[in-house]
Tab-separated table of C-alpha atoms in Angstrom:
chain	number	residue	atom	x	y	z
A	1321	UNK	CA	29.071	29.519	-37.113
A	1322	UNK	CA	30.874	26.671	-35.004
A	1323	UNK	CA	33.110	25.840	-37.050
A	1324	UNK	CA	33.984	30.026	-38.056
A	1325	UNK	CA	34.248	31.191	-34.716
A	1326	UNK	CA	36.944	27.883	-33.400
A	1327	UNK	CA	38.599	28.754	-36.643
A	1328	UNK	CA	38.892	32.603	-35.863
A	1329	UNK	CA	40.339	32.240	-32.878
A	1330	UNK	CA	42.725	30.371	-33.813
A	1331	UNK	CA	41.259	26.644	-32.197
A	1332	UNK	CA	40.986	24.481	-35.353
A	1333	UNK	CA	44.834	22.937	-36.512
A	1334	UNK	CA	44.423	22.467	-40.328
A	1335	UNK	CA	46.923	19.816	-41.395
A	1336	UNK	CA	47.778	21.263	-44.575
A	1337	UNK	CA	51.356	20.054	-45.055
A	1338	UNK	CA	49.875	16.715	-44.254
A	1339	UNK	CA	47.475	16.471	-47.409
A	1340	UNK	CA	50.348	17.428	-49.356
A	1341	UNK	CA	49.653	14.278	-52.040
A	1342	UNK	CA	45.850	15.744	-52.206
A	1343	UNK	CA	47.304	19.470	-52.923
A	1344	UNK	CA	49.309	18.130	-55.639
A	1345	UNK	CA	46.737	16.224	-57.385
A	1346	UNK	CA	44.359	18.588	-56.953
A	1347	UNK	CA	47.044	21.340	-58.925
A	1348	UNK	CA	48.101	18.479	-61.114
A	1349	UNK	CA	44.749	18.016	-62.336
A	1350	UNK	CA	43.896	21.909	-62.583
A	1351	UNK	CA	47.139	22.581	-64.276
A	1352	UNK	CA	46.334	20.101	-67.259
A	1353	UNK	CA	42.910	21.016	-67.627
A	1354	UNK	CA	43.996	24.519	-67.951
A	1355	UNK	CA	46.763	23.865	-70.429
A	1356	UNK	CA	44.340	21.847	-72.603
A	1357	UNK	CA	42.135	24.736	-72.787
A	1358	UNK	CA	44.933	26.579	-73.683
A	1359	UNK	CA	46.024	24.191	-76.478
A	1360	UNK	CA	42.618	23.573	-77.088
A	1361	UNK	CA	41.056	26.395	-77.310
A	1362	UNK	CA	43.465	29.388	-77.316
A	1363	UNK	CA	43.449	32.877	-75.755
A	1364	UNK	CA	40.176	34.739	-77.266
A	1365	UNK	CA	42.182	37.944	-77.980
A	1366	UNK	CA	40.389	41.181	-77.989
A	1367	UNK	CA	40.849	43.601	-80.745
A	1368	UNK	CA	43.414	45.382	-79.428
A	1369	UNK	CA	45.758	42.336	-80.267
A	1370	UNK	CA	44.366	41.071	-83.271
A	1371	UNK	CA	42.704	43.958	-85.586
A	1372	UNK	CA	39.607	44.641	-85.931
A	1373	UNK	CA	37.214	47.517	-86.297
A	1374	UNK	CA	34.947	48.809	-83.159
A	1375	UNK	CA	31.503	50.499	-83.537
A	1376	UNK	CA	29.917	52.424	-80.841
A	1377	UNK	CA	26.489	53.565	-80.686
A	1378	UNK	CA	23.051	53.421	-78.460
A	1379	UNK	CA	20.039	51.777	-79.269
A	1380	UNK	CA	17.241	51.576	-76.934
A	1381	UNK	CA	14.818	48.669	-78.222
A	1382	UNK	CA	17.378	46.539	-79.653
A	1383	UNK	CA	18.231	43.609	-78.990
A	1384	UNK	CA	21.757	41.366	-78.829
A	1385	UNK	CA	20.536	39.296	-81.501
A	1386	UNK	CA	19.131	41.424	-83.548
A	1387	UNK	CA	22.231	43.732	-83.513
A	1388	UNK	CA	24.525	40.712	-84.357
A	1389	UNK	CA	21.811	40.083	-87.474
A	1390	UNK	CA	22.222	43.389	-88.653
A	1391	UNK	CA	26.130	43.020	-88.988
A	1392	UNK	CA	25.854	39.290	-90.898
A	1393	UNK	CA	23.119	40.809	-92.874
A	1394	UNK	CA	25.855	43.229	-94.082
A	1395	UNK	CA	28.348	40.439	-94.656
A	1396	UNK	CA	30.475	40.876	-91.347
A	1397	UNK	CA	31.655	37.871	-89.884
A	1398	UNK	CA	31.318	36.795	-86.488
A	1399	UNK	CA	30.365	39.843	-84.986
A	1400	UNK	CA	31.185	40.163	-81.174
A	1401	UNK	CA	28.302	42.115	-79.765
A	1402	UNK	CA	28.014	43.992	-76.175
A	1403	UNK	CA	25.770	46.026	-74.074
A	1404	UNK	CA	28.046	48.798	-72.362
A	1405	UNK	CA	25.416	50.114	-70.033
A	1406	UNK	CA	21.605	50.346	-69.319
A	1407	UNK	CA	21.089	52.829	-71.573
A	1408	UNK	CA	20.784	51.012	-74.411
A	1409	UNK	CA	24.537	51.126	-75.427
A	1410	UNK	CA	26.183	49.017	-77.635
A	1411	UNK	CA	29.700	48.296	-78.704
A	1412	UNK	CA	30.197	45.730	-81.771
A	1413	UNK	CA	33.579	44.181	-82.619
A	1414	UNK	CA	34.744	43.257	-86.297
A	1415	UNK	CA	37.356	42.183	-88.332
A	1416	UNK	CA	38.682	44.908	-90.188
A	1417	UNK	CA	36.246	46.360	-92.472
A	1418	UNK	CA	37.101	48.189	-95.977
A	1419	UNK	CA	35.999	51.883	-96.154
A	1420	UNK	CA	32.828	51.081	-98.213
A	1421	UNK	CA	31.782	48.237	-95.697
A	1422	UNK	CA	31.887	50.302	-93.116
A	1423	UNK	CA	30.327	52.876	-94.812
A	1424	UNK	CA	27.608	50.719	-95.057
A	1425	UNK	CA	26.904	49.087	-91.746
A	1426	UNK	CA	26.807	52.649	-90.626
A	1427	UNK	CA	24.296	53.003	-92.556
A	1428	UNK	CA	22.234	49.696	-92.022
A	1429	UNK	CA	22.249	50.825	-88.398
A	1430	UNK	CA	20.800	54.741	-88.709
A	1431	UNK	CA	18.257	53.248	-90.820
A	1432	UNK	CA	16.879	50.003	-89.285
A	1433	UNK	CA	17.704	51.301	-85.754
A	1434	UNK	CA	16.419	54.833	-86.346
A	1435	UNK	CA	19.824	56.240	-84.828
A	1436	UNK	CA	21.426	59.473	-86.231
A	1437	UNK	CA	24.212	58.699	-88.416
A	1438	UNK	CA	26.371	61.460	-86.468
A	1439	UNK	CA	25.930	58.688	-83.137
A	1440	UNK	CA	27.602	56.038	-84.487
A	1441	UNK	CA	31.253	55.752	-84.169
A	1442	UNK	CA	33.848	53.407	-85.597
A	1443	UNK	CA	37.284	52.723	-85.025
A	1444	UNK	CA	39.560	50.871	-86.491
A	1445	UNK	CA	42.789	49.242	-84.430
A	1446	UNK	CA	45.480	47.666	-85.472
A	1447	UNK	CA	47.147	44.246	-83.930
A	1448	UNK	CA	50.543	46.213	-83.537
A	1449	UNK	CA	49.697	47.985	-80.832
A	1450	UNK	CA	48.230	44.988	-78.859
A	1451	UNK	CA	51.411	43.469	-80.411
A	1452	UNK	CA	53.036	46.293	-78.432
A	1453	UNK	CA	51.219	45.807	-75.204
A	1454	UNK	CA	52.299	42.432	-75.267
A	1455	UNK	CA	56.229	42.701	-75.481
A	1456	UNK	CA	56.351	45.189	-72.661
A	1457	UNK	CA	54.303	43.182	-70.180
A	1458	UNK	CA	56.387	39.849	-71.058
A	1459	UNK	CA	59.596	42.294	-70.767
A	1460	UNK	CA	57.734	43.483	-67.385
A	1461	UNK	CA	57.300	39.876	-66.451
A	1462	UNK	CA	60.701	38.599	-66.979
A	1463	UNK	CA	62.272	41.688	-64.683
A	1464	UNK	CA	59.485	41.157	-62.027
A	1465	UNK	CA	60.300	37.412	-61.809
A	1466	UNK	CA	63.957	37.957	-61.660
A	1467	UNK	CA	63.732	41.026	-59.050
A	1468	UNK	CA	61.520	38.308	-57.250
A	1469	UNK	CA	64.039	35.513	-56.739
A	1470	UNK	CA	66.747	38.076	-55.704
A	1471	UNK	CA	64.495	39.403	-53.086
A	1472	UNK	CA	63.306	35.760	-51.870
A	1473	UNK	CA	66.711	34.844	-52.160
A	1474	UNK	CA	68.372	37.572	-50.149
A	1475	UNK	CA	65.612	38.096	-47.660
A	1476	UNK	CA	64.936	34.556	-46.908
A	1477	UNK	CA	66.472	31.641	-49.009
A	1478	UNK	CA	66.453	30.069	-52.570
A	1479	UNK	CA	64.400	27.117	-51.875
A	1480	UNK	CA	61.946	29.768	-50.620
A	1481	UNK	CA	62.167	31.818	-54.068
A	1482	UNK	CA	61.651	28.304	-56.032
A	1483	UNK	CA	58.449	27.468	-53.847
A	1484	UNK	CA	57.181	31.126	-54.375
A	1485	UNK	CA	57.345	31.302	-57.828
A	1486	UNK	CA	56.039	27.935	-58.411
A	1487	UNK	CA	53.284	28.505	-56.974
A	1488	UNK	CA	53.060	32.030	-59.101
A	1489	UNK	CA	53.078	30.249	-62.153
A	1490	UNK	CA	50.345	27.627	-61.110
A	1491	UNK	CA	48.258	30.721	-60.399
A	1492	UNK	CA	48.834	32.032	-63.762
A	1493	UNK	CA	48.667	28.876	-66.086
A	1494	UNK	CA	45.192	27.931	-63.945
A	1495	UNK	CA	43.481	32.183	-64.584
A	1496	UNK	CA	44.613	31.803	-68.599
A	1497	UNK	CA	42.913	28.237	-68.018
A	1498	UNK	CA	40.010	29.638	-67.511
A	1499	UNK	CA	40.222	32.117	-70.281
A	1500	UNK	CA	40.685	29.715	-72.630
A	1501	UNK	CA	38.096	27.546	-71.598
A	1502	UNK	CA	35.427	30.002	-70.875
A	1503	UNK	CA	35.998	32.314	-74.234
A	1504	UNK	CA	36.156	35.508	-71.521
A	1505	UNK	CA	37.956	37.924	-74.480
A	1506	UNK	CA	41.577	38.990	-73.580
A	1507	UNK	CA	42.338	42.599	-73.232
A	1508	UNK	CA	45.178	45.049	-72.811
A	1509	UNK	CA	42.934	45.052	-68.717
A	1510	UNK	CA	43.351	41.549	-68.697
A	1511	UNK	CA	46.937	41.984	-68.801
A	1512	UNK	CA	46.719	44.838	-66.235
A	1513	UNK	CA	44.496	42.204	-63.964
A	1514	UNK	CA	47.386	39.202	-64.547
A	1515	UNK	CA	50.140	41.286	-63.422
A	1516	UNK	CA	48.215	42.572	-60.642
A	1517	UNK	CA	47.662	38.700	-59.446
A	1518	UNK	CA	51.488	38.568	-59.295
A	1519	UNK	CA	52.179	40.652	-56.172
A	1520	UNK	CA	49.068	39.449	-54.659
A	1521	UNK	CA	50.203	35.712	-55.127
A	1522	UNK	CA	53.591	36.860	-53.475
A	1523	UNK	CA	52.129	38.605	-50.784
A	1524	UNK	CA	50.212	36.071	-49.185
A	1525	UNK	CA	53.176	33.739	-49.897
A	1526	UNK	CA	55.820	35.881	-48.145
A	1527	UNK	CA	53.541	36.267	-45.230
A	1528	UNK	CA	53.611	32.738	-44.883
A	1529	UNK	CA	57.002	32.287	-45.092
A	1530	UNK	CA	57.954	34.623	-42.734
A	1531	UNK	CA	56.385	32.987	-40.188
A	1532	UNK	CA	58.079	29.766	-41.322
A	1533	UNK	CA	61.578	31.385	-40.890
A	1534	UNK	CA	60.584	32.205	-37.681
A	1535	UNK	CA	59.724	28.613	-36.357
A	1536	UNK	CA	61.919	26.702	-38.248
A	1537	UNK	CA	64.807	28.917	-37.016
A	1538	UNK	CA	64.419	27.455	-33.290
A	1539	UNK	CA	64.507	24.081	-34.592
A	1540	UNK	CA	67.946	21.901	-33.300
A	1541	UNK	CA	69.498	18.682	-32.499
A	1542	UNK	CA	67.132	18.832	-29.506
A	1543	UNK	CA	64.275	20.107	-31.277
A	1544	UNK	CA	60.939	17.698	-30.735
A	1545	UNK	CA	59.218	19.259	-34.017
A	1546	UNK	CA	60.440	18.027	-37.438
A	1547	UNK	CA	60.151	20.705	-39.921
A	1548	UNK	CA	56.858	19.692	-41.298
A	1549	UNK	CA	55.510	19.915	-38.436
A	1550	UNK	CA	56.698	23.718	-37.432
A	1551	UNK	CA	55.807	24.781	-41.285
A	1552	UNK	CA	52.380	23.190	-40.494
A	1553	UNK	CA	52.066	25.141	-37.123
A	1554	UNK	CA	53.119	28.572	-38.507
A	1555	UNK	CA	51.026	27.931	-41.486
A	1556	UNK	CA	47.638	27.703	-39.056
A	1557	UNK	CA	49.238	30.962	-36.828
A	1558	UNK	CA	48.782	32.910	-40.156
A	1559	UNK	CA	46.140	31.291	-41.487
A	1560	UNK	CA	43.227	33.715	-40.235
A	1561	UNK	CA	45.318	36.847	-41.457
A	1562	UNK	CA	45.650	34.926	-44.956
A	1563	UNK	CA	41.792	34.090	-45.215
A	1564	UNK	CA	40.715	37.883	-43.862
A	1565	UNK	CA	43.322	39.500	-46.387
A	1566	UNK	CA	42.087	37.371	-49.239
A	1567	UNK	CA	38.458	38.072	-48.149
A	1568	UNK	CA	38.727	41.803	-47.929
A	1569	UNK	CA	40.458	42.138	-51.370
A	1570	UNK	CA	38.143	39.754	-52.782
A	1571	UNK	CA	34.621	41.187	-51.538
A	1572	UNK	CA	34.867	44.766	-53.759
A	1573	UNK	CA	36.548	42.985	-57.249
A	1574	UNK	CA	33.521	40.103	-56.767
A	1575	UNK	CA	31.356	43.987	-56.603
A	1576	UNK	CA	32.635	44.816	-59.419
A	1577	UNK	CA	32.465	41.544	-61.256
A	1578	UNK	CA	29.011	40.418	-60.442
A	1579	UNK	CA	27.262	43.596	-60.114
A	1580	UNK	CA	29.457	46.469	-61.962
A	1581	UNK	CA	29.499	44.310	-65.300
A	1582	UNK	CA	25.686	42.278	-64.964
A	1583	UNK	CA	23.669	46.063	-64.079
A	1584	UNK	CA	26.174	48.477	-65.453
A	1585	UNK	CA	28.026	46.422	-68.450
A	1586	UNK	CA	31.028	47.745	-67.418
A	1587	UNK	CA	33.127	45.656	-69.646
A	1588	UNK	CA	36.699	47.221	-69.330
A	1589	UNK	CA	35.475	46.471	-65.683
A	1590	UNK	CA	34.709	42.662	-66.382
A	1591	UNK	CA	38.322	42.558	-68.330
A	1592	UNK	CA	40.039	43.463	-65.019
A	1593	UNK	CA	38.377	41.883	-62.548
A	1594	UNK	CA	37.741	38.306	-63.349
A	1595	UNK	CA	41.295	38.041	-63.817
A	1596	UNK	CA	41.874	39.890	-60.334
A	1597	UNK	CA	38.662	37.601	-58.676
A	1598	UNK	CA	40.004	34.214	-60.228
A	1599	UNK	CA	43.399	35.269	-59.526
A	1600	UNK	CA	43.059	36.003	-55.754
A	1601	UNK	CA	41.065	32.880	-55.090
A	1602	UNK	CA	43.884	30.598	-56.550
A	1603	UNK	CA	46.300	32.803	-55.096
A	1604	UNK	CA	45.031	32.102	-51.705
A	1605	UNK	CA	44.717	28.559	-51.981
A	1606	UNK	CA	48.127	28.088	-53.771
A	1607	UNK	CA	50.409	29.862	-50.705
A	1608	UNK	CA	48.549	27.668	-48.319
A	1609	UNK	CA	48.404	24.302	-50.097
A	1610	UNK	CA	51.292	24.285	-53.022
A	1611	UNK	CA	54.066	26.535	-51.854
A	1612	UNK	CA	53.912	25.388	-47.959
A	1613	UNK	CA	53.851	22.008	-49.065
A	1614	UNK	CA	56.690	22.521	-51.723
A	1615	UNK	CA	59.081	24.363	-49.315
A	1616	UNK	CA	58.694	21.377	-46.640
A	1617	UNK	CA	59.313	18.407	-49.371
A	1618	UNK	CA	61.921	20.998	-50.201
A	1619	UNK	CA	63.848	21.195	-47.057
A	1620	UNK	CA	62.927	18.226	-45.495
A	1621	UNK	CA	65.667	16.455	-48.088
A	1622	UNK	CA	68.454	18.521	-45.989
A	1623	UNK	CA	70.405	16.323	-44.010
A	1624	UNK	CA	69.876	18.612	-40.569
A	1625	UNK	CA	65.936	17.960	-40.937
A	1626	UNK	CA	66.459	14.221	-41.900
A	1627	UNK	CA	68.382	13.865	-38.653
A	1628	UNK	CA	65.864	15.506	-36.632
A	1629	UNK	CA	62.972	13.354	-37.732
A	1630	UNK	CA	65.009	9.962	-37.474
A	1631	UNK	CA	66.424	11.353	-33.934
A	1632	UNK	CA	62.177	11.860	-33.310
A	1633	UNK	CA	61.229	8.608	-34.946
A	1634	UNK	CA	63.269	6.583	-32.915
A	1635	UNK	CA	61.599	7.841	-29.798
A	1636	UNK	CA	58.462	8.169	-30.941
A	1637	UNK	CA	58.010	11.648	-31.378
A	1638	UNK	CA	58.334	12.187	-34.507
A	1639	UNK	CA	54.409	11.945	-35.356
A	1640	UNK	CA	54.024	14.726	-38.272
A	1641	UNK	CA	51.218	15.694	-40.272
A	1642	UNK	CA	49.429	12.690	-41.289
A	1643	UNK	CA	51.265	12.096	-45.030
A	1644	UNK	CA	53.711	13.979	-44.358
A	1645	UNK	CA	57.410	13.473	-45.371
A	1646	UNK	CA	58.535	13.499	-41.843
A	1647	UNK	CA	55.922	10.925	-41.204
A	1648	UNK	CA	57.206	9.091	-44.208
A	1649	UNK	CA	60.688	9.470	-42.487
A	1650	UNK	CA	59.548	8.814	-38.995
A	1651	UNK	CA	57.753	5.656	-40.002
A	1652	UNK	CA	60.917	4.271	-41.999
């Protein structure tokens, strides 16, 4: 409670510039695991994407596995079998099956089941519409990274807009990671849930950088910060607003994760929000420790903020963040 109530008012300095090396090992590390699951692994795309048939039906007093050994028994393969609620509902995804296949499971279920034919439904979905999903939201990508870097750009500078969307795509590359590593299937929500994490990401990010623009702006020939150290300092002015906003948005998706999908079996639900609650926590983590960080090792190679942290090291002010690159400077 110590520890929570010097850091909500503001009393703890967090030298997060300083750890920069620790940030980017710590990325480096979560970036390749999460591109090995990717090449490992793969995406486990849902229907939607790849084909498949759906059936739909309720069954009280069965079970997951003995739904799953109805289908093999009827020569489906690799069945992907879930509960959609508490009343015994059930929602089985195939490859796609031929009329008289289908025919049959239909009626393998009625019968060993004891559910009226008339309650089971099947659908069958083809991969071009997934295959349609998918253009538009890399088309809706591309002009939402573009409109990005303008805005950054315009609003505050391109080394900003580089940091930003760095960062963007670490969030990203590290959610998919974890989709490919934990199986979690891929859905057109999914895609709804990764775009969402891109103005989140931002948000936080712009936040922070605004408040950077700020303090760096005062800094001059006279100055006695380098600009490590005034990143660092507006970095810890906004970093209670950062950890409340990310704590607010995360509380109701975790709600809907942990107890919408585990009680209700919500699994559009799931689809969205473990992207959205994986998304957010990176998110949070990546505008504090890997844009910040970025934008100072960034800037700190202009000449103007070289000059200030020799001018600082020769007098002994010049005492960063501990690692940092104006401490690097100072001490040379």
């Amino acid at each position: 409670m110590g520890l929570a109530r010097r850091l909500y008012r503001g009393e703890i300095d967090v030298d997060f510039v300083g750890k920069w090396r620790l940030w980017y090992s710590l990325s480096g590390f979560l970036l390749v695991v999460s591109l090995a699951g990717l090449l490992i692994n793969g995406l486990n795309l849902g229907v939607e994407f790849k084909g498949g048939t759906v059936f739909s039906f309720k069954a009280q007093t069965a079970t997951i596995e003995q739904v799953r050994e109805e289908f093999l028994a009827e020569g489906v393969h690799q069945p992907i079998v879930q509960t959609t609620g508490t009343d015994g509902g059930w929602r089985v995804t195939t490859e796609t099956l031929q009329e008289g296949t289908l025919a049959q499971v239909q009626s393998a279920i009625a019968k060993d089941f004891n559910v009226p034919a008339g309650q089971i439904s099947s659908q069958s979905i083809g991969a071009s519409w997934g295959g349609e999903v998918s253009q538009k939201a890399w088309i809706g990508l591309g002009v939402f990274m573009l409109a990005i870097i303008l805005y950054l750009s315009m609003a505050f500078e391109p080394k900003m807009a580089l940091a930003a969307i760095v960062a963007l795509v670490h969030d990203l590359v590290i959610t998919a990671g974890i989709y490919a590593w934990s199986g979690f299937e891929v859905t057109p929500a999914t895609l709804l849930g990764f775009l969402t994490i891109l103005g989140y990401s931002l948000y936080d990010a712009v936040v922070v950088f605004d408040m950077i623009k700020e303090v760096t702006a005062k800094l001059g020939h006279t100055s006695k910060m380098t600009y490590s150290m005034a990143a660092n300092n507006a970095l810890n002015h906004t970093l209670i607003r950062s950890l409340n906003t990310s704590l607010v948005a995360i509380l109701p998706v975790a709600a809907i994760l942990f107890i919408g999908t585990t009680l209700l079996g919500a699994g559009v639900l799931k689809d969205l929000s473990l992207a959205l609650f994986v998304g957010m926590i990176v998110g949070t983590y990546s505008s504090l420790c890997v844009a910040t960080p970025l934008l100072v090792t960034l800037k700190e190679r202009e000449p103007k903020y070289q000059a200030i942290a020799k001018r600082l090291a020769s007098t002994g002010g010049g005492k960063g963040p501990k690692g940092s690159k104006s401490a690097a400077v100072a001490k040379g």
